[in-house]
Amino acid sequence: MKKQVAVIGIGRFGRSVASALYNLGHDVLAIDKIEERVQDMLGKVTYPVSGDATNELTLKEL
């Protein structure tokens, strides 16, 4: 069953989790405030997003 998952923070651990879930066929939104990390996830998750996940307005826009 395909699920929708959000991974907040795509450092070493978050990147591994996001990639594994995406490879299992799930829709994965990965968010990080460091643009370089987001760019690295292009093609490796469904929705790579650059933004501050501690900002409530940023999360509401998703």
PDB file of N, CA and C in Angstrom:
ATOM      1  N   MET A   1       0.840  -1.186   0.000  1.00  0.00           N
ATOM      2  CA  MET A   1       0.000   0.000   0.000  1.00  0.00           C
ATOM      3  C   MET A   1       0.881   1.245   0.000  1.00  0.00           C
ATOM      4  N   LYS A   2       0.672   2.111  -0.964  1.00  0.00           N
ATOM      5  CA  LYS A   2       1.445   3.341  -1.094  1.00  0.00           C
ATOM      6  C   LYS A   2       1.007   4.340  -0.021  1.00  0.00           C
ATOM      7  N   LYS A   3       1.982   4.909   0.686  1.00  0.00           N
ATOM      8  CA  LYS A   3       1.692   5.877   1.744  1.00  0.00           C
ATOM      9  C   LYS A   3       2.337   7.208   1.417  1.00  0.00           C
ATOM     10  N   GLN A   4       1.865   8.240   2.082  1.00  0.00           N
ATOM     11  CA  GLN A   4       2.456   9.569   1.975  1.00  0.00           C
ATOM     12  C   GLN A   4       3.208   9.849   3.267  1.00  0.00           C
ATOM     13  N   VAL A   5       4.483  10.220   3.128  1.00  0.00           N
ATOM     14  CA  VAL A   5       5.357  10.393   4.285  1.00  0.00           C
ATOM     15  C   VAL A   5       6.099  11.713   4.158  1.00  0.00           C
ATOM     16  N   ALA A   6       6.279  12.397   5.286  1.00  0.00           N
ATOM     17  CA  ALA A   6       7.108  13.606   5.321  1.00  0.00           C
ATOM     18  C   ALA A   6       8.334  13.318   6.175  1.00  0.00           C
ATOM     19  N   VAL A   7       9.494  13.655   5.658  1.00  0.00           N
ATOM     20  CA  VAL A   7      10.744  13.532   6.404  1.00  0.00           C
ATOM     21  C   VAL A   7      11.250  14.950   6.630  1.00  0.00           C
ATOM     22  N   ILE A   8      11.342  15.332   7.890  1.00  0.00           N
ATOM     23  CA  ILE A   8      11.766  16.684   8.249  1.00  0.00           C
ATOM     24  C   ILE A   8      13.218  16.631   8.682  1.00  0.00           C
ATOM     25  N   GLY A   9      14.047  17.275   7.893  1.00  0.00           N
ATOM     26  CA  GLY A   9      15.493  17.243   8.129  1.00  0.00           C
ATOM     27  C   GLY A   9      16.109  16.133   7.295  1.00  0.00           C
ATOM     28  N   ILE A  10      16.916  16.516   6.321  1.00  0.00           N
ATOM     29  CA  ILE A  10      17.513  15.506   5.446  1.00  0.00           C
ATOM     30  C   ILE A  10      19.036  15.536   5.547  1.00  0.00           C
ATOM     31  N   GLY A  11      19.461  15.359   6.793  1.00  0.00           N
ATOM     32  CA  GLY A  11      20.879  15.126   7.032  1.00  0.00           C
ATOM     33  C   GLY A  11      21.170  13.670   6.702  1.00  0.00           C
ATOM     34  N   ARG A  12      22.156  13.106   7.293  1.00  0.00           N
ATOM     35  CA  ARG A  12      22.554  11.728   6.981  1.00  0.00           C
ATOM     36  C   ARG A  12      21.424  10.731   7.249  1.00  0.00           C
ATOM     37  N   PHE A  13      20.806  10.819   8.432  1.00  0.00           N
ATOM     38  CA  PHE A  13      19.744   9.874   8.788  1.00  0.00           C
ATOM     39  C   PHE A  13      18.475  10.125   7.974  1.00  0.00           C
ATOM     40  N   GLY A  14      18.049  11.386   7.901  1.00  0.00           N
ATOM     41  CA  GLY A  14      16.837  11.720   7.161  1.00  0.00           C
ATOM     42  C   GLY A  14      16.926  11.352   5.693  1.00  0.00           C
ATOM     43  N   ARG A  15      18.099  11.566   5.110  1.00  0.00           N
ATOM     44  CA  ARG A  15      18.321  11.212   3.704  1.00  0.00           C
ATOM     45  C   ARG A  15      18.166   9.709   3.503  1.00  0.00           C
ATOM     46  N   SER A  16      18.710   8.917   4.417  1.00  0.00           N
ATOM     47  CA  SER A  16      18.605   7.454   4.306  1.00  0.00           C
ATOM     48  C   SER A  16      17.162   6.993   4.431  1.00  0.00           C
ATOM     49  N   VAL A  17      16.448   7.563   5.395  1.00  0.00           N
ATOM     50  CA  VAL A  17      15.045   7.195   5.600  1.00  0.00           C
ATOM     51  C   VAL A  17      14.208   7.590   4.384  1.00  0.00           C
ATOM     52  N   ALA A  18      14.379   8.827   3.919  1.00  0.00           N
ATOM     53  CA  ALA A  18      13.605   9.315   2.774  1.00  0.00           C
ATOM     54  C   ALA A  18      13.862   8.467   1.531  1.00  0.00           C
ATOM     55  N   SER A  19      15.112   8.170   1.261  1.00  0.00           N
ATOM     56  CA  SER A  19      15.460   7.364   0.085  1.00  0.00           C
ATOM     57  C   SER A  19      14.891   5.960   0.181  1.00  0.00           C
ATOM     58  N   ALA A  20      14.990   5.352   1.352  1.00  0.00           N
ATOM     59  CA  ALA A  20      14.475   3.993   1.534  1.00  0.00           C
ATOM     60  C   ALA A  20      12.963   3.950   1.325  1.00  0.00           C
ATOM     61  N   LEU A  21      12.248   4.911   1.892  1.00  0.00           N
ATOM     62  CA  LEU A  21      10.792   4.944   1.728  1.00  0.00           C
ATOM     63  C   LEU A  21      10.400   5.186   0.271  1.00  0.00           C
ATOM     64  N   TYR A  22      11.116   6.069  -0.393  1.00  0.00           N
ATOM     65  CA  TYR A  22      10.851   6.347  -1.809  1.00  0.00           C
ATOM     66  C   TYR A  22      11.112   5.097  -2.655  1.00  0.00           C
ATOM     67  N   ASN A  23      12.191   4.395  -2.370  1.00  0.00           N
ATOM     68  CA  ASN A  23      12.523   3.173  -3.108  1.00  0.00           C
ATOM     69  C   ASN A  23      11.511   2.061  -2.874  1.00  0.00           C
ATOM     70  N   LEU A  24      10.796   2.128  -1.747  1.00  0.00           N
ATOM     71  CA  LEU A  24       9.731   1.163  -1.469  1.00  0.00           C
ATOM     72  C   LEU A  24       8.420   1.547  -2.158  1.00  0.00           C
ATOM     73  N   GLY A  25       8.418   2.694  -2.841  1.00  0.00           N
ATOM     74  CA  GLY A  25       7.247   3.092  -3.612  1.00  0.00           C
ATOM     75  C   GLY A  25       6.333   4.103  -2.951  1.00  0.00           C
ATOM     76  N   HIS A  26       6.745   4.665  -1.832  1.00  0.00           N
ATOM     77  CA  HIS A  26       5.911   5.646  -1.136  1.00  0.00           C
ATOM     78  C   HIS A  26       6.145   7.052  -1.681  1.00  0.00           C
ATOM     79  N   ASP A  27       5.142   7.928  -1.517  1.00  0.00           N
ATOM     80  CA  ASP A  27       5.303   9.345  -1.831  1.00  0.00           C
ATOM     81  C   ASP A  27       6.020   9.990  -0.656  1.00  0.00           C
ATOM     82  N   VAL A  28       7.160  10.614  -0.915  1.00  0.00           N
ATOM     83  CA  VAL A  28       7.974  11.176   0.164  1.00  0.00           C
ATOM     84  C   VAL A  28       8.201  12.665  -0.067  1.00  0.00           C
ATOM     85  N   LEU A  29       7.806  13.466   0.916  1.00  0.00           N
ATOM     86  CA  LEU A  29       8.139  14.884   0.958  1.00  0.00           C
ATOM     87  C   LEU A  29       9.311  15.011   1.916  1.00  0.00           C
ATOM     88  N   ALA A  30      10.408  15.558   1.438  1.00  0.00           N
ATOM     89  CA  ALA A  30      11.596  15.747   2.278  1.00  0.00           C
ATOM     90  C   ALA A  30      11.877  17.241   2.364  1.00  0.00           C
ATOM     91  N   ILE A  31      11.939  17.773   3.589  1.00  0.00           N
ATOM     92  CA  ILE A  31      12.136  19.208   3.768  1.00  0.00           C
ATOM     93  C   ILE A  31      13.376  19.482   4.610  1.00  0.00           C
ATOM     94  N   ASP A  32      14.128  20.493   4.195  1.00  0.00           N
ATOM     95  CA  ASP A  32      15.312  20.923   4.942  1.00  0.00           C
ATOM     96  C   ASP A  32      15.557  22.391   4.620  1.00  0.00           C
ATOM     97  N   LYS A  33      16.152  23.113   5.546  1.00  0.00           N
ATOM     98  CA  LYS A  33      16.420  24.535   5.302  1.00  0.00           C
ATOM     99  C   LYS A  33      17.739  24.758   4.574  1.00  0.00           C
ATOM    100  N   ILE A  34      18.528  23.701   4.406  1.00  0.00           N
ATOM    101  CA  ILE A  34      19.794  23.813   3.677  1.00  0.00           C
ATOM    102  C   ILE A  34      19.560  23.402   2.223  1.00  0.00           C
ATOM    103  N   GLU A  35      19.628  24.388   1.343  1.00  0.00           N
ATOM    104  CA  GLU A  35      19.302  24.185  -0.074  1.00  0.00           C
ATOM    105  C   GLU A  35      20.140  23.085  -0.722  1.00  0.00           C
ATOM    106  N   GLU A  36      21.399  22.976  -0.350  1.00  0.00           N
ATOM    107  CA  GLU A  36      22.280  21.956  -0.927  1.00  0.00           C
ATOM    108  C   GLU A  36      21.751  20.549  -0.663  1.00  0.00           C
ATOM    109  N   ARG A  37      21.234  20.324   0.529  1.00  0.00           N
ATOM    110  CA  ARG A  37      20.662  19.012   0.863  1.00  0.00           C
ATOM    111  C   ARG A  37      19.424  18.731   0.027  1.00  0.00           C
ATOM    112  N   VAL A  38      18.609  19.759  -0.166  1.00  0.00           N
ATOM    113  CA  VAL A  38      17.393  19.603  -0.964  1.00  0.00           C
ATOM    114  C   VAL A  38      17.759  19.275  -2.411  1.00  0.00           C
ATOM    115  N   GLN A  39      18.715  19.992  -2.964  1.00  0.00           N
ATOM    116  CA  GLN A  39      19.149  19.746  -4.342  1.00  0.00           C
ATOM    117  C   GLN A  39      19.675  18.321  -4.512  1.00  0.00           C
ATOM    118  N   ASP A  40      20.344  17.808  -3.485  1.00  0.00           N
ATOM    119  CA  ASP A  40      20.881  16.449  -3.532  1.00  0.00           C
ATOM    120  C   ASP A  40      19.772  15.395  -3.590  1.00  0.00           C
ATOM    121  N   MET A  41      18.570  15.755  -3.128  1.00  0.00           N
ATOM    122  CA  MET A  41      17.466  14.797  -3.090  1.00  0.00           C
ATOM    123  C   MET A  41      16.606  14.817  -4.358  1.00  0.00           C
ATOM    124  N   LEU A  42      16.913  15.704  -5.295  1.00  0.00           N
ATOM    125  CA  LEU A  42      16.152  15.739  -6.547  1.00  0.00           C
ATOM    126  C   LEU A  42      16.231  14.381  -7.241  1.00  0.00           C
ATOM    127  N   GLY A  43      15.082  13.836  -7.560  1.00  0.00           N
ATOM    128  CA  GLY A  43      15.021  12.530  -8.200  1.00  0.00           C
ATOM    129  C   GLY A  43      15.113  11.365  -7.230  1.00  0.00           C
ATOM    130  N   LYS A  44      15.331  11.663  -5.943  1.00  0.00           N
ATOM    131  CA  LYS A  44      15.455  10.608  -4.934  1.00  0.00           C
ATOM    132  C   LYS A  44      14.259  10.567  -3.994  1.00  0.00           C
ATOM    133  N   VAL A  45      13.405  11.607  -4.053  1.00  0.00           N
ATOM    134  CA  VAL A  45      12.150  11.658  -3.301  1.00  0.00           C
ATOM    135  C   VAL A  45      11.096  12.283  -4.208  1.00  0.00           C
ATOM    136  N   THR A  46       9.846  12.161  -3.816  1.00  0.00           N
ATOM    137  CA  THR A  46       8.763  12.696  -4.627  1.00  0.00           C
ATOM    138  C   THR A  46       8.735  14.216  -4.607  1.00  0.00           C
ATOM    139  N   TYR A  47       8.858  14.798  -3.411  1.00  0.00           N
ATOM    140  CA  TYR A  47       8.766  16.245  -3.241  1.00  0.00           C
ATOM    141  C   TYR A  47       9.911  16.771  -2.379  1.00  0.00           C
ATOM    142  N   PRO A  48      11.011  17.177  -2.963  1.00  0.00           N
ATOM    143  CA  PRO A  48      12.077  17.811  -2.184  1.00  0.00           C
ATOM    144  C   PRO A  48      11.726  19.289  -1.977  1.00  0.00           C
ATOM    145  N   VAL A  49      11.741  19.748  -0.721  1.00  0.00           N
ATOM    146  CA  VAL A  49      11.309  21.106  -0.406  1.00  0.00           C
ATOM    147  C   VAL A  49      12.366  21.813   0.422  1.00  0.00           C
ATOM    148  N   SER A  50      12.650  23.052   0.038  1.00  0.00           N
ATOM    149  CA  SER A  50      13.565  23.889   0.804  1.00  0.00           C
ATOM    150  C   SER A  50      12.734  24.791   1.701  1.00  0.00           C
ATOM    151  N   GLY A  51      12.965  24.714   3.007  1.00  0.00           N
ATOM    152  CA  GLY A  51      12.214  25.541   3.940  1.00  0.00           C
ATOM    153  C   GLY A  51      12.549  25.202   5.371  1.00  0.00           C
ATOM    154  N   ASP A  52      12.130  26.085   6.270  1.00  0.00           N
ATOM    155  CA  ASP A  52      12.364  25.919   7.703  1.00  0.00           C
ATOM    156  C   ASP A  52      11.165  25.216   8.321  1.00  0.00           C
ATOM    157  N   ALA A  53      11.314  23.964   8.672  1.00  0.00           N
ATOM    158  CA  ALA A  53      10.214  23.168   9.209  1.00  0.00           C
ATOM    159  C   ALA A  53       9.803  23.600  10.612  1.00  0.00           C
ATOM    160  N   THR A  54      10.574  24.481  11.248  1.00  0.00           N
ATOM    161  CA  THR A  54      10.175  24.997  12.562  1.00  0.00           C
ATOM    162  C   THR A  54       9.264  26.212  12.415  1.00  0.00           C
ATOM    163  N   ASN A  55       9.071  26.677  11.180  1.00  0.00           N
ATOM    164  CA  ASN A  55       8.210  27.823  10.909  1.00  0.00           C
ATOM    165  C   ASN A  55       6.817  27.307  10.543  1.00  0.00           C
ATOM    166  N   GLU A  56       5.840  27.644  11.356  1.00  0.00           N
ATOM    167  CA  GLU A  56       4.482  27.148  11.157  1.00  0.00           C
ATOM    168  C   GLU A  56       3.908  27.553   9.795  1.00  0.00           C
ATOM    169  N   LEU A  57       4.216  28.751   9.339  1.00  0.00           N
ATOM    170  CA  LEU A  57       3.716  29.207   8.037  1.00  0.00           C
ATOM    171  C   LEU A  57       4.286  28.374   6.895  1.00  0.00           C
ATOM    172  N   THR A  58       5.542  27.997   7.013  1.00  0.00           N
ATOM    173  CA  THR A  58       6.159  27.147   5.990  1.00  0.00           C
ATOM    174  C   THR A  58       5.420  25.821   5.891  1.00  0.00           C
ATOM    175  N   LEU A  59       5.117  25.229   7.029  1.00  0.00           N
ATOM    176  CA  LEU A  59       4.426  23.938   7.036  1.00  0.00           C
ATOM    177  C   LEU A  59       3.004  24.059   6.502  1.00  0.00           C
ATOM    178  N   LYS A  60       2.330  25.159   6.808  1.00  0.00           N
ATOM    179  CA  LYS A  60       0.964  25.349   6.305  1.00  0.00           C
ATOM    180  C   LYS A  60       0.937  25.487   4.790  1.00  0.00           C
ATOM    181  N   GLU A  61       2.009  26.040   4.204  1.00  0.00           N
ATOM    182  CA  GLU A  61       2.076  26.203   2.755  1.00  0.00           C
ATOM    183  C   GLU A  61       2.258  24.879   2.022  1.00  0.00           C
ATOM    184  N   LEU A  62       2.706  23.861   2.724  1.00  0.00           N
ATOM    185  CA  LEU A  62       2.911  22.561   2.096  1.00  0.00           C
ATOM    186  C   LEU A  62       1.562  21.920   1.854  1.00  0.00           C
TER     187      LEU A  62
END
